[in-house]
Amino acid sequence: MVRQNIKVAVDAVVFGYKDKALNVLLIKRNIDPFKDSWALPGGLVLENESLEQAVVRELKEETNVTIDYLEQLYSFGDPDRDPRNRVVSVTYFALVKPEHHAIKADTDAQDVAWFDVTELPDLAFDHIQILETAKKRLQNKLTYEPVGFDLLADKFLFSDLEKLYMTILQKVIDRRNFRKKILSFGILEELDEKISEGRGRPANLFKFNKKQYFKLKEEGFLFDIK
Amino acid sequence: MVRQNIKVAVDAVVFGYKDKALNVLLIKRNIDPFKDSWALPGGLVLENESLEQAVVRELKEETNVTIDYLEQLYSFGDPDRDPRNRVVSVTYFALVKPEHHAIKADTDAQDVAWFDVTELPDLAFDHIQILETAKKRLQNKLTYEPVGFDLLADKFLFSDLEKLYMTILQKVIDRRNFRKKILSFGILEELDEKISEGRGRPANLFKFNKKQYFKLKEEGFLFDIK
DNA sequence: GCAAAAGTGTTACTCATACACCCATGA
DNA sequence: TCATGGGTGTATGAGTAACACTTTTGC
């Protein structure tokens, strides 16, 4: 058998919705290659942990962030994607709620920060390509799974949800039709709380009813937003 | 840096539509572990080839099959999925047309065969799990991309397409509505050829117009079959 | 002439889309 | 009282779903 010397890493694209914009979590590398460049959080998988455990560990070590949604994205394995060794990276797609946005640089990173995806710095390795893949995944997922709620606070305004969809899908959505449709699914709870953000009529708070969603899903219900 | 000793492999789930049933290509292993078990074709990635090149090479070596459609499926990396070493497998999803069904066992396999997915033998490693993942991917893909045509011969009958959809999606489809909808897409060419399969009225042959499909796709057309 | 598969059209209903005015609050 | 954002209903058209009979061939 050929002696193979390929390393396996994991990298994560962590999205957060912040200041009405889609943000992504990046770290500033403090080791070569690409020392001082911004990059996706990630690192080599340890001998006895699963891929998912590796992502969770790296995210904790490098950024201290708490993940609300995690799924595998894609594996990148071009022979020369890392200038030193051959590294195959299994990448993950993650979403965090605003209440979990608190981050801090730790062991392997000299800095951690949220970046608006429309104003990104140059990224290390092929990470820009990974990020593009993740953005497409998010756009798709938004239309057939209620992942938007993993980007919003537990209690949110309808207008937040609407803006989130418009920001990520990059198109205008009719307010009335959107509300009608989402409410018709019966997976939101209207709370008895209103909040007033500066001027304008105070808005009702809503809560995503996860239990109800999974119940309906069992019964064949399909979340679907164009 | 921790010395990591994880191997990277690729495995492929190759689907073919055969005798009005969905079939998958398996090889009989002639080395341990799981010697003499049936398994997905695949193997370790070489130092200087991409993941995709590795799949194509392994498929050629082990089965001699010609692939008509290939895309990455998922990466499986549980620490104990291989009883000997730690192996992360990047799996691929492939479709072959009937005219490319000719197969033959070669270097690493003692045998190669098509199996109806509803009548599978026990599989090596976690390959049954990989296969389940691929089946779901196929079911999904069938509804939003015209991959069905990569499973049919270049010239096919409408009833073949219909049966393919019913077989894979596991549900009955109204013949009239299905035909109306597919034809309305304008991505099929009706040929001036009829063939008669045993009894019954001879049926028209159709051809998938790939060029037209890509043109329409550019313009925003979405293939969509419920 | 009968069995078998191919081919075809209409209707009802559901769902998506387009669209504009009033309401509650803070300044 | 005005500016700001929140909340709501209706009418039209498109697309989906349900449904059965006629045609062409082989035996």
Short mmCIF file of C-alpha atoms (C1' of nucleotides) in Angstrom, two decimals:
data_model
loop_
_atom_site.label_atom_id
_atom_site.label_comp_id
_atom_site.label_asym_id
_atom_site.label_seq_id
_atom_site.Cartn_x
_atom_site.Cartn_y
_atom_site.Cartn_z
CA MET A 1 0.00 0.00 0.00
CA VAL A 2 1.19 3.48 -0.86
CA ARG A 3 2.35 5.44 2.15
CA GLN A 4 -0.03 8.35 2.24
CA ASN A 5 0.77 11.58 4.03
CA ILE A 6 -2.26 13.79 3.81
CA LYS A 7 -3.53 15.79 6.77
CA VAL A 8 -7.19 16.20 7.62
CA ALA A 9 -8.47 19.52 8.87
CA VAL A 10 -11.84 21.06 9.57
CA ASP A 11 -12.82 24.66 8.92
CA ALA A 12 -16.04 26.39 9.78
CA VAL A 13 -18.00 29.16 8.16
CA VAL A 14 -19.87 30.72 11.05
CA PHE A 15 -22.61 33.13 10.14
CA GLY A 16 -24.19 35.66 12.45
CA TYR A 17 -26.80 38.30 11.69
CA LYS A 18 -25.58 41.58 13.10
CA ASP A 19 -26.55 45.19 12.49
CA LYS A 20 -28.97 44.11 9.77
CA ALA A 21 -26.15 42.50 7.79
CA LEU A 22 -24.87 38.98 7.32
CA ASN A 23 -21.60 38.57 9.18
CA VAL A 24 -19.01 35.83 9.24
CA LEU A 25 -16.61 34.95 12.01
CA LEU A 26 -12.92 35.15 11.11
CA ILE A 27 -9.69 34.72 13.02
CA LYS A 28 -6.38 36.39 12.48
CA ARG A 29 -3.72 33.70 12.12
CA ASN A 30 -0.68 33.91 14.31
CA ILE A 31 1.31 31.14 12.65
CA ASP A 32 2.63 30.55 9.16
CA PRO A 33 1.54 30.00 6.48
CA PHE A 34 -0.56 33.14 6.05
CA LYS A 35 0.55 34.53 9.41
CA ASP A 36 -1.41 37.75 10.11
CA SER A 37 -4.01 36.95 7.46
CA TRP A 38 -7.66 36.56 8.28
CA ALA A 39 -8.99 33.04 7.89
CA LEU A 40 -11.87 30.77 8.76
CA PRO A 41 -11.59 29.18 12.19
CA GLY A 42 -10.43 25.58 12.00
CA GLY A 43 -7.52 23.24 12.37
CA LEU A 44 -6.27 19.68 12.21
CA VAL A 45 -8.47 16.86 13.39
CA LEU A 46 -7.14 14.91 16.36
CA GLU A 47 -6.67 11.15 16.24
CA ASN A 48 -9.63 10.24 18.37
CA GLU A 49 -12.28 12.81 17.78
CA SER A 50 -15.00 12.87 15.15
CA LEU A 51 -15.01 15.58 12.49
CA GLU A 52 -17.82 17.34 14.23
CA GLN A 53 -16.08 17.20 17.59
CA ALA A 54 -13.05 18.71 15.91
CA VAL A 55 -15.06 21.68 14.63
CA VAL A 56 -16.68 22.29 17.97
CA ARG A 57 -13.31 22.09 19.73
CA GLU A 58 -11.58 24.41 17.29
CA LEU A 59 -14.38 26.94 17.49
CA LYS A 60 -14.22 26.90 21.24
CA GLU A 61 -10.41 27.18 21.27
CA GLU A 62 -10.12 29.86 18.66
CA THR A 63 -13.21 31.95 19.09
CA ASN A 64 -15.12 30.82 22.19
CA VAL A 65 -18.36 31.11 20.24
CA THR A 66 -21.48 29.05 20.98
CA ILE A 67 -22.97 27.42 17.90
CA ASP A 68 -26.73 27.12 17.38
CA TYR A 69 -26.71 25.20 14.13
CA LEU A 70 -24.01 23.08 12.54
CA GLU A 71 -23.88 20.93 9.44
CA GLN A 72 -21.21 19.67 7.11
CA LEU A 73 -20.67 21.85 4.06
CA TYR A 74 -18.14 20.41 1.60
CA SER A 75 -14.66 18.91 1.52
CA PHE A 76 -11.87 20.77 -0.21
CA GLY A 77 -8.88 18.73 -1.27
CA ASP A 78 -6.92 20.28 -4.08
CA PRO A 79 -3.33 19.04 -3.78
CA ASP A 80 -1.94 22.55 -3.51
CA ARG A 81 -4.54 24.35 -1.45
CA ASP A 82 -2.06 24.48 1.43
CA PRO A 83 1.40 25.63 0.39
CA ARG A 84 3.23 23.40 2.86
CA ASN A 85 1.58 20.01 3.29
CA ARG A 86 -1.28 18.40 1.56
CA VAL A 87 -4.35 19.10 3.67
CA VAL A 88 -7.89 18.00 2.98
CA SER A 89 -10.34 20.26 4.75
CA VAL A 90 -13.81 19.09 5.69
CA THR A 91 -15.72 22.31 6.06
CA TYR A 92 -18.75 23.08 8.18
CA PHE A 93 -21.57 25.54 8.01
CA ALA A 94 -22.64 27.12 11.29
CA LEU A 95 -25.18 29.65 12.51
CA VAL A 96 -25.13 31.56 15.76
CA LYS A 97 -27.78 33.67 17.44
CA PRO A 98 -27.03 37.25 18.52
CA GLU A 99 -27.03 36.28 22.20
CA HIS A 100 -24.08 34.02 21.39
CA HIS A 101 -22.07 36.56 19.50
CA ALA A 102 -19.62 37.10 22.37
CA ILE A 103 -16.24 36.03 21.08
CA LYS A 104 -12.65 36.17 22.19
CA ALA A 105 -9.34 35.23 20.61
CA ASP A 106 -7.66 32.32 22.30
CA THR A 107 -4.84 29.84 21.80
CA ASP A 108 -4.29 29.70 18.05
CA ALA A 109 -5.53 33.09 17.00
CA GLN A 110 -4.26 36.55 17.72
CA ASP A 111 -7.65 38.07 16.99
CA VAL A 112 -11.25 37.15 16.24
CA ALA A 113 -13.86 39.35 14.63
CA TRP A 114 -17.16 39.47 12.83
CA PHE A 115 -17.00 40.76 9.26
CA ASP A 116 -19.87 41.87 7.10
CA VAL A 117 -19.78 39.39 4.20
CA THR A 118 -19.93 42.28 1.78
CA GLU A 119 -16.79 43.86 3.23
CA LEU A 120 -14.31 41.06 3.62
CA PRO A 121 -10.54 41.26 3.91
CA ASP A 122 -8.31 38.96 1.86
CA LEU A 123 -8.52 35.46 3.25
CA ALA A 124 -5.89 32.77 3.72
CA PHE A 125 -5.75 29.57 1.64
CA ASP A 126 -8.86 28.89 -0.46
CA HIS A 127 -11.10 30.22 2.29
CA ILE A 128 -12.83 32.73 0.07
CA GLN A 129 -14.01 29.85 -2.07
CA ILE A 130 -15.28 28.00 1.00
CA LEU A 131 -17.11 31.11 2.08
CA GLU A 132 -18.77 31.46 -1.31
CA THR A 133 -19.94 27.86 -1.08
CA ALA A 134 -21.35 28.56 2.36
CA LYS A 135 -23.18 31.68 1.21
CA LYS A 136 -24.91 29.71 -1.51
CA ARG A 137 -25.82 27.00 0.98
CA LEU A 138 -27.31 29.59 3.29
CA GLN A 139 -29.35 31.15 0.51
CA ASN A 140 -30.71 27.78 -0.48
CA LYS A 141 -31.37 26.62 3.04
CA LEU A 142 -33.27 29.77 3.88
CA THR A 143 -35.85 28.84 1.27
CA TYR A 144 -36.62 25.31 2.38
CA GLU A 145 -35.74 25.13 6.07
CA PRO A 146 -36.46 27.56 8.88
CA VAL A 147 -32.79 28.29 9.56
CA GLY A 148 -33.46 31.99 9.72
CA PHE A 149 -34.55 31.51 13.30
CA ASP A 150 -31.09 30.25 14.20
CA LEU A 151 -29.74 33.65 13.21
CA LEU A 152 -32.26 35.70 15.15
CA ALA A 153 -32.66 36.14 18.89
CA ASP A 154 -35.18 33.88 20.61
CA LYS A 155 -37.67 36.72 20.57
CA PHE A 156 -37.68 38.75 17.39
CA LEU A 157 -39.70 41.19 15.36
CA PHE A 158 -41.35 40.19 12.14
CA SER A 159 -39.50 42.98 10.44
CA ASP A 160 -36.21 41.42 11.57
CA LEU A 161 -37.08 38.16 9.87
CA GLU A 162 -38.13 40.03 6.78
CA LYS A 163 -34.91 42.05 6.66
CA LEU A 164 -32.87 38.92 7.23
CA TYR A 165 -34.47 37.26 4.23
CA MET A 166 -34.03 40.31 2.06
CA THR A 167 -30.41 40.73 3.10
CA ILE A 168 -29.42 37.15 2.51
CA LEU A 169 -31.48 36.46 -0.58
CA GLN A 170 -30.61 39.87 -1.99
CA LYS A 171 -34.05 40.76 -3.19
CA VAL A 172 -37.10 42.69 -2.08
CA ILE A 173 -39.90 40.76 -0.51
CA ASP A 174 -43.49 41.96 -0.20
CA ARG A 175 -44.12 42.57 3.47
CA ARG A 176 -47.76 41.52 3.44
CA ASN A 177 -47.32 38.35 1.44
CA PHE A 178 -44.28 37.31 3.44
CA ARG A 179 -46.04 37.74 6.75
CA LYS A 180 -49.15 35.97 5.52
CA LYS A 181 -47.15 33.01 4.30
CA ILE A 182 -44.90 32.59 7.33
CA LEU A 183 -47.83 32.93 9.72
CA SER A 184 -49.85 30.41 7.72
CA PHE A 185 -47.24 27.78 8.55
CA GLY A 186 -48.26 27.96 12.18
CA ILE A 187 -44.74 27.69 13.50
CA LEU A 188 -44.56 31.11 15.12
CA GLU A 189 -45.90 32.14 18.47
CA GLU A 190 -47.03 35.72 18.81
CA LEU A 191 -45.93 36.92 22.24
CA ASP A 192 -47.81 39.35 24.44
CA GLU A 193 -44.88 41.72 24.31
CA LYS A 194 -44.32 44.75 22.21
CA ILE A 195 -41.19 46.73 21.80
CA SER A 196 -40.62 50.11 20.36
CA GLU A 197 -37.36 50.71 18.53
CA GLY A 198 -36.95 54.46 18.40
CA ARG A 199 -39.83 55.92 16.47
CA GLY A 200 -42.83 54.27 14.94
CA ARG A 201 -45.56 52.01 16.19
CA PRO A 202 -44.29 49.38 18.65
CA ALA A 203 -43.97 45.94 17.13
CA ASN A 204 -45.01 42.57 18.41
CA LEU A 205 -42.43 40.03 19.43
CA PHE A 206 -42.53 36.53 17.99
CA LYS A 207 -40.96 33.25 18.98
CA PHE A 208 -40.17 30.29 16.76
CA ASN A 209 -42.03 27.18 17.89
CA LYS A 210 -39.44 24.50 17.20
CA LYS A 211 -41.52 21.71 18.69
CA GLN A 212 -44.46 22.54 16.47
CA TYR A 213 -42.20 22.77 13.44
CA PHE A 214 -40.80 19.30 13.99
CA LYS A 215 -44.27 17.94 14.57
CA LEU A 216 -45.51 19.41 11.29
CA LYS A 217 -42.38 18.23 9.50
CA GLU A 218 -43.12 14.69 10.66
CA GLU A 219 -46.55 15.02 9.12
CA GLY A 220 -45.10 16.01 5.77
CA PHE A 221 -45.16 19.79 6.03
CA LEU A 222 -42.56 21.53 3.87
CA PHE A 223 -41.19 24.92 4.80
CA ASP A 224 -40.89 26.79 1.53
CA ILE A 225 -40.21 30.46 0.90
CA LYS A 226 -39.55 31.65 -2.61
CA MET B 1 1.99 20.44 16.12
CA VAL B 2 0.37 17.12 16.88
CA ARG B 3 1.52 14.32 14.61
CA GLN B 4 -1.61 13.28 12.83
CA ASN B 5 -2.00 9.91 11.19
CA ILE B 6 -5.33 9.88 9.44
CA LYS B 7 -5.76 8.45 5.95
CA VAL B 8 -7.96 10.03 3.30
CA ALA B 9 -10.03 7.86 1.02
CA VAL B 10 -12.73 8.38 -1.55
CA ASP B 11 -15.73 6.14 -2.11
CA ALA B 12 -18.36 6.39 -4.78
CA VAL B 13 -22.03 5.55 -4.88
CA VAL B 14 -22.65 4.83 -8.55
CA PHE B 15 -26.28 4.60 -9.57
CA GLY B 16 -27.56 3.03 -12.77
CA TYR B 17 -31.15 2.49 -13.89
CA LYS B 18 -31.49 -1.09 -15.01
CA ASP B 19 -34.48 -3.35 -15.60
CA LYS B 20 -36.82 -0.60 -14.36
CA ALA B 21 -35.07 -0.55 -10.99
CA LEU B 22 -32.48 1.64 -9.34
CA ASN B 23 -29.18 -0.21 -9.17
CA VAL B 24 -25.91 0.54 -7.44
CA LEU B 25 -22.44 -0.60 -8.41
CA LEU B 26 -20.62 -2.68 -5.80
CA ILE B 27 -17.31 -4.48 -5.70
CA LYS B 28 -16.35 -7.60 -3.84
CA ARG B 29 -13.29 -6.86 -1.74
CA ASN B 30 -10.30 -9.14 -2.05
CA ILE B 31 -8.30 -7.73 0.83
CA ASP B 32 -8.87 -7.34 4.52
CA PRO B 33 -10.63 -5.84 6.32
CA PHE B 34 -14.00 -7.10 5.10
CA LYS B 35 -12.35 -9.45 2.59
CA ASP B 36 -15.08 -11.07 0.45
CA SER B 37 -17.67 -8.50 1.49
CA TRP B 38 -19.43 -6.27 -0.99
CA ALA B 39 -18.49 -2.60 -0.74
CA LEU B 40 -18.64 0.70 -2.55
CA PRO B 41 -15.82 1.21 -5.03
CA GLY B 42 -13.12 3.51 -3.67
CA GLY B 43 -9.72 3.70 -2.08
CA LEU B 44 -6.98 5.91 -0.70
CA VAL B 45 -6.22 9.22 -2.33
CA LEU B 46 -2.73 9.52 -3.81
CA GLU B 47 -0.39 12.33 -2.81
CA ASN B 48 -0.71 14.35 -5.96
CA GLU B 49 -4.18 13.87 -7.27
CA SER B 50 -7.32 15.79 -6.45
CA LEU B 51 -10.19 14.08 -4.69
CA GLU B 52 -12.15 13.93 -7.89
CA GLN B 53 -9.24 12.47 -9.81
CA ALA B 54 -8.95 9.83 -7.10
CA VAL B 55 -12.59 8.79 -7.55
CA VAL B 56 -12.30 8.62 -11.31
CA ARG B 57 -9.11 6.59 -11.04
CA GLU B 58 -10.51 4.16 -8.49
CA LEU B 59 -13.66 3.66 -10.52
CA LYS B 60 -11.63 2.93 -13.59
CA GLU B 61 -9.31 0.56 -11.72
CA GLU B 62 -11.96 -1.31 -9.84
CA THR B 63 -14.93 -1.33 -12.12
CA ASN B 64 -13.96 0.11 -15.53
CA VAL B 65 -17.23 2.04 -15.58
CA THR B 66 -17.72 5.34 -17.45
CA ILE B 67 -19.33 8.01 -15.32
CA ASP B 68 -21.87 10.45 -16.77
CA TYR B 69 -22.41 12.58 -13.69
CA LEU B 70 -20.27 13.06 -10.61
CA GLU B 71 -20.54 15.28 -7.56
CA GLN B 72 -19.30 15.22 -4.02
CA LEU B 73 -21.72 13.68 -1.54
CA TYR B 74 -20.50 13.86 2.07
CA SER B 75 -17.45 13.11 4.18
CA PHE B 76 -17.56 10.36 6.73
CA GLY B 77 -15.01 10.50 9.48
CA ASP B 78 -16.03 8.62 12.60
CA PRO B 79 -12.85 7.56 14.39
CA ASP B 80 -13.79 3.89 14.26
CA ARG B 81 -15.44 3.55 10.88
CA ASP B 82 -12.43 1.54 9.70
CA PRO B 83 -11.35 -1.17 12.16
CA ARG B 84 -7.64 -0.81 11.38
CA ASN B 85 -6.60 2.78 10.76
CA ARG B 86 -8.43 5.99 11.03
CA VAL B 87 -9.76 6.78 7.57
CA VAL B 88 -11.79 9.79 6.55
CA SER B 89 -13.76 9.03 3.42
CA VAL B 90 -14.87 11.76 1.07
CA THR B 91 -17.75 10.18 -0.78
CA TYR B 92 -19.07 10.89 -4.25
CA PHE B 93 -22.37 10.51 -5.96
CA ALA B 94 -22.30 9.25 -9.55
CA LEU B 95 -24.76 8.42 -12.29
CA VAL B 96 -24.16 6.25 -15.35
CA LYS B 97 -26.23 5.74 -18.47
CA PRO B 98 -27.20 2.23 -19.57
CA GLU B 99 -24.81 2.35 -22.52
CA HIS B 100 -22.02 2.67 -19.97
CA HIS B 101 -23.11 -0.19 -17.78
CA ALA B 102 -20.37 -2.49 -19.04
CA ILE B 103 -18.21 -3.29 -16.05
CA LYS B 104 -15.39 -5.63 -15.18
CA ALA B 105 -13.49 -6.42 -12.02
CA ASP B 106 -9.90 -5.33 -12.09
CA THR B 107 -6.90 -4.83 -9.80
CA ASP B 108 -8.37 -4.37 -6.33
CA ALA B 109 -11.64 -6.22 -6.66
CA GLN B 110 -12.41 -9.86 -7.21
CA ASP B 111 -15.83 -9.04 -8.58
CA VAL B 112 -18.05 -6.13 -9.62
CA ALA B 113 -21.81 -6.15 -9.96
CA TRP B 114 -24.95 -4.09 -10.15
CA PHE B 115 -27.39 -4.57 -7.28
CA ASP B 116 -30.98 -3.46 -7.11
CA VAL B 117 -31.00 -1.00 -4.19
CA THR B 118 -33.96 -2.83 -2.70
CA GLU B 119 -32.08 -6.13 -2.61
CA LEU B 120 -28.68 -5.32 -1.19
CA PRO B 121 -26.17 -7.67 0.43
CA ASP B 122 -24.46 -6.71 3.69
CA LEU B 123 -21.92 -4.01 3.00
CA ALA B 124 -18.44 -3.39 4.41
CA PHE B 125 -17.60 -0.52 6.78
CA ASP B 126 -20.31 2.15 7.07
CA HIS B 127 -21.12 1.84 3.40
CA ILE B 128 -24.79 1.20 3.94
CA GLN B 129 -25.02 4.57 5.65
CA ILE B 130 -23.25 6.22 2.73
CA LEU B 131 -25.66 4.56 0.34
CA GLU B 132 -28.65 5.82 2.30
CA THR B 133 -27.26 9.33 2.12
CA ALA B 134 -26.82 8.97 -1.62
CA LYS B 135 -30.36 7.69 -2.10
CA LYS B 136 -31.74 10.72 -0.36
CA ARG B 137 -29.54 12.98 -2.47
CA LEU B 138 -30.81 11.33 -5.61
CA GLN B 139 -34.42 11.71 -4.57
CA ASN B 140 -33.89 15.39 -3.88
CA LYS B 141 -31.87 16.04 -6.98
CA LEU B 142 -34.46 14.44 -9.19
CA THR B 143 -36.93 17.11 -8.16
CA TYR B 144 -34.87 20.18 -8.90
CA GLU B 145 -32.32 19.17 -11.54
CA PRO B 146 -32.74 17.10 -14.67
CA VAL B 147 -30.44 14.33 -13.49
CA GLY B 148 -32.89 11.69 -14.59
CA PHE B 149 -31.49 12.03 -18.08
CA ASP B 150 -28.08 10.93 -16.85
CA LEU B 151 -29.64 7.63 -15.88
CA LEU B 152 -31.45 7.02 -19.16
CA ALA B 153 -30.06 6.21 -22.59
CA ASP B 154 -29.55 9.13 -24.96
CA LYS B 155 -32.80 8.23 -26.67
CA PHE B 156 -35.57 7.20 -24.33
CA LEU B 157 -39.29 6.76 -24.05
CA PHE B 158 -41.44 9.08 -22.03
CA SER B 159 -42.69 6.11 -20.11
CA ASP B 160 -39.09 5.30 -19.11
CA LEU B 161 -38.67 8.72 -17.60
CA GLU B 162 -41.98 8.38 -15.84
CA LYS B 163 -41.11 4.97 -14.42
CA LEU B 164 -37.71 6.22 -13.34
CA TYR B 165 -39.33 9.03 -11.37
CA MET B 166 -41.88 6.72 -9.82
CA THR B 167 -39.25 4.13 -8.92
CA ILE B 168 -36.86 6.57 -7.30
CA LEU B 169 -39.38 8.86 -5.65
CA GLN B 170 -41.47 5.87 -4.58
CA LYS B 171 -44.81 7.33 -5.48
CA VAL B 172 -47.31 7.31 -8.30
CA ILE B 173 -47.23 10.18 -10.73
CA ASP B 174 -50.07 11.17 -13.00
CA ARG B 175 -48.97 10.37 -16.53
CA ARG B 176 -50.76 13.27 -18.20
CA ASN B 177 -49.69 15.95 -15.76
CA PHE B 178 -46.11 14.69 -15.71
CA ARG B 179 -45.82 14.73 -19.47
CA LYS B 180 -47.44 18.13 -19.75
CA LYS B 181 -45.09 19.61 -17.21
CA ILE B 182 -41.86 18.11 -18.54
CA LEU B 183 -42.74 19.04 -22.11
CA SER B 184 -43.62 22.57 -21.04
CA PHE B 185 -39.99 23.05 -19.98
CA GLY B 186 -38.91 22.81 -23.59
CA ILE B 187 -35.81 20.79 -22.83
CA LEU B 188 -36.84 17.64 -24.68
CA GLU B 189 -36.60 16.95 -28.38
CA GLU B 190 -39.20 14.64 -29.82
CA LEU B 191 -37.42 12.40 -32.34
CA ASP B 192 -38.93 11.08 -35.54
CA GLU B 193 -38.45 7.57 -34.33
CA LYS B 194 -40.86 5.20 -32.74
CA ILE B 195 -40.15 1.92 -31.12
CA SER B 196 -42.44 -0.85 -30.14
CA GLU B 197 -41.63 -2.81 -27.02
CA GLY B 198 -43.56 -6.05 -27.30
CA ARG B 199 -47.24 -5.24 -27.37
CA GLY B 200 -49.02 -1.94 -27.32
CA ARG B 201 -48.87 1.17 -29.41
CA PRO B 202 -45.32 2.10 -30.44
CA ALA B 203 -43.89 5.01 -28.49
CA ASN B 204 -41.99 8.04 -29.59
CA LEU B 205 -38.35 8.44 -28.69
CA PHE B 206 -37.15 11.60 -26.95
CA LYS B 207 -33.77 13.18 -26.44
CA PHE B 208 -32.69 15.53 -23.68
CA ASN B 209 -31.56 18.87 -25.09
CA LYS B 210 -28.71 19.69 -22.72
CA LYS B 211 -27.72 22.85 -24.56
CA GLN B 212 -31.22 24.24 -24.36
CA TYR B 213 -31.41 23.34 -20.68
CA PHE B 214 -28.24 25.25 -19.86
CA LYS B 215 -29.42 28.19 -21.89
CA LEU B 216 -32.72 28.31 -20.03
CA LYS B 217 -30.94 27.82 -16.72
CA GLU B 218 -28.80 30.89 -17.47
CA GLU B 219 -31.98 32.84 -18.01
CA GLY B 220 -33.31 31.85 -14.60
CA PHE B 221 -35.37 28.78 -15.46
CA LEU B 222 -35.79 26.31 -12.62
CA PHE B 223 -36.36 22.65 -13.25
CA ASP B 224 -38.89 21.56 -10.65
CA ILE B 225 -40.86 18.35 -10.39
CA LYS B 226 -42.93 17.66 -7.31
"C1'" DG C 1 -61.14 -8.49 -31.74
"C1'" DC C 2 -58.80 -8.18 -27.65
"C1'" DA C 3 -55.00 -7.04 -24.68
"C1'" DA C 4 -51.46 -3.76 -23.88
"C1'" DA C 5 -49.20 0.48 -23.76
"C1'" DA C 6 -49.30 5.36 -25.78
"C1'" DG C 7 -51.27 9.62 -26.33
"C1'" DT C 8 -54.22 13.48 -25.15
"C1'" DG C 9 -57.75 17.98 -22.80
"C1'" DT C 10 -60.75 20.18 -19.45
"C1'" DT C 11 -62.22 21.69 -15.02
"C1'" DA C 12 -61.77 23.00 -10.27
"C1'" DC C 13 -59.08 24.64 -6.88
"C1'" DT C 14 -55.13 26.30 -4.53
"C1'" DC C 15 -51.56 29.40 -4.13
"C1'" DA C 16 -48.67 33.28 -5.56
"C1'" DT C 17 -48.63 37.95 -6.73
"C1'" DA C 18 -49.65 42.68 -6.91
"C1'" DC C 19 -51.06 46.44 -4.60
"C1'" DA C 20 -52.45 51.00 -0.69
"C1'" DC C 21 -54.24 52.65 3.37
"C1'" DC C 22 -54.75 53.13 8.43
"C1'" DC C 23 -52.54 52.63 13.20
"C1'" DA C 24 -49.66 53.59 17.22
"C1'" DT C 25 -46.02 55.79 18.94
"C1'" DG C 26 -42.00 59.41 19.81
"C1'" DA C 27 -40.25 63.71 18.81
"C1'" DT D 1 -48.92 67.25 13.97
"C1'" DC D 2 -45.72 64.98 11.56
"C1'" DA D 3 -42.45 61.42 10.72
"C1'" DT D 4 -41.59 56.63 11.30
"C1'" DG D 5 -42.23 51.97 11.20
"C1'" DG D 6 -46.17 48.36 12.13
"C1'" DG D 7 -50.17 46.05 10.75
"C1'" DT D 8 -53.71 44.44 7.53
"C1'" DG D 9 -57.31 42.54 2.91
"C1'" DT D 10 -58.67 41.78 -1.71
"C1'" DA D 11 -58.68 40.71 -6.51
"C1'" DT D 12 -56.41 38.56 -10.37
"C1'" DG D 13 -53.80 35.13 -12.65
"C1'" DA D 14 -50.87 31.08 -12.79
"C1'" DG D 15 -50.02 26.64 -11.80
"C1'" DT D 16 -51.31 22.17 -9.73
"C1'" DA D 17 -54.25 18.28 -9.29
"C1'" DA D 18 -57.80 15.31 -10.48
"C1'" DC D 19 -59.76 12.67 -13.84
"C1'" DA D 20 -61.15 8.81 -18.65
"C1'" DC D 21 -61.34 7.85 -23.23
"C1'" DT D 22 -59.26 7.06 -27.86
"C1'" DT D 23 -55.32 5.29 -30.70
"C1'" DT D 24 -52.03 2.04 -32.43
"C1'" DT D 25 -49.94 -1.98 -32.48
"C1'" DG D 26 -49.02 -7.45 -31.66
"C1'" DC D 27 -51.03 -11.66 -30.94
#
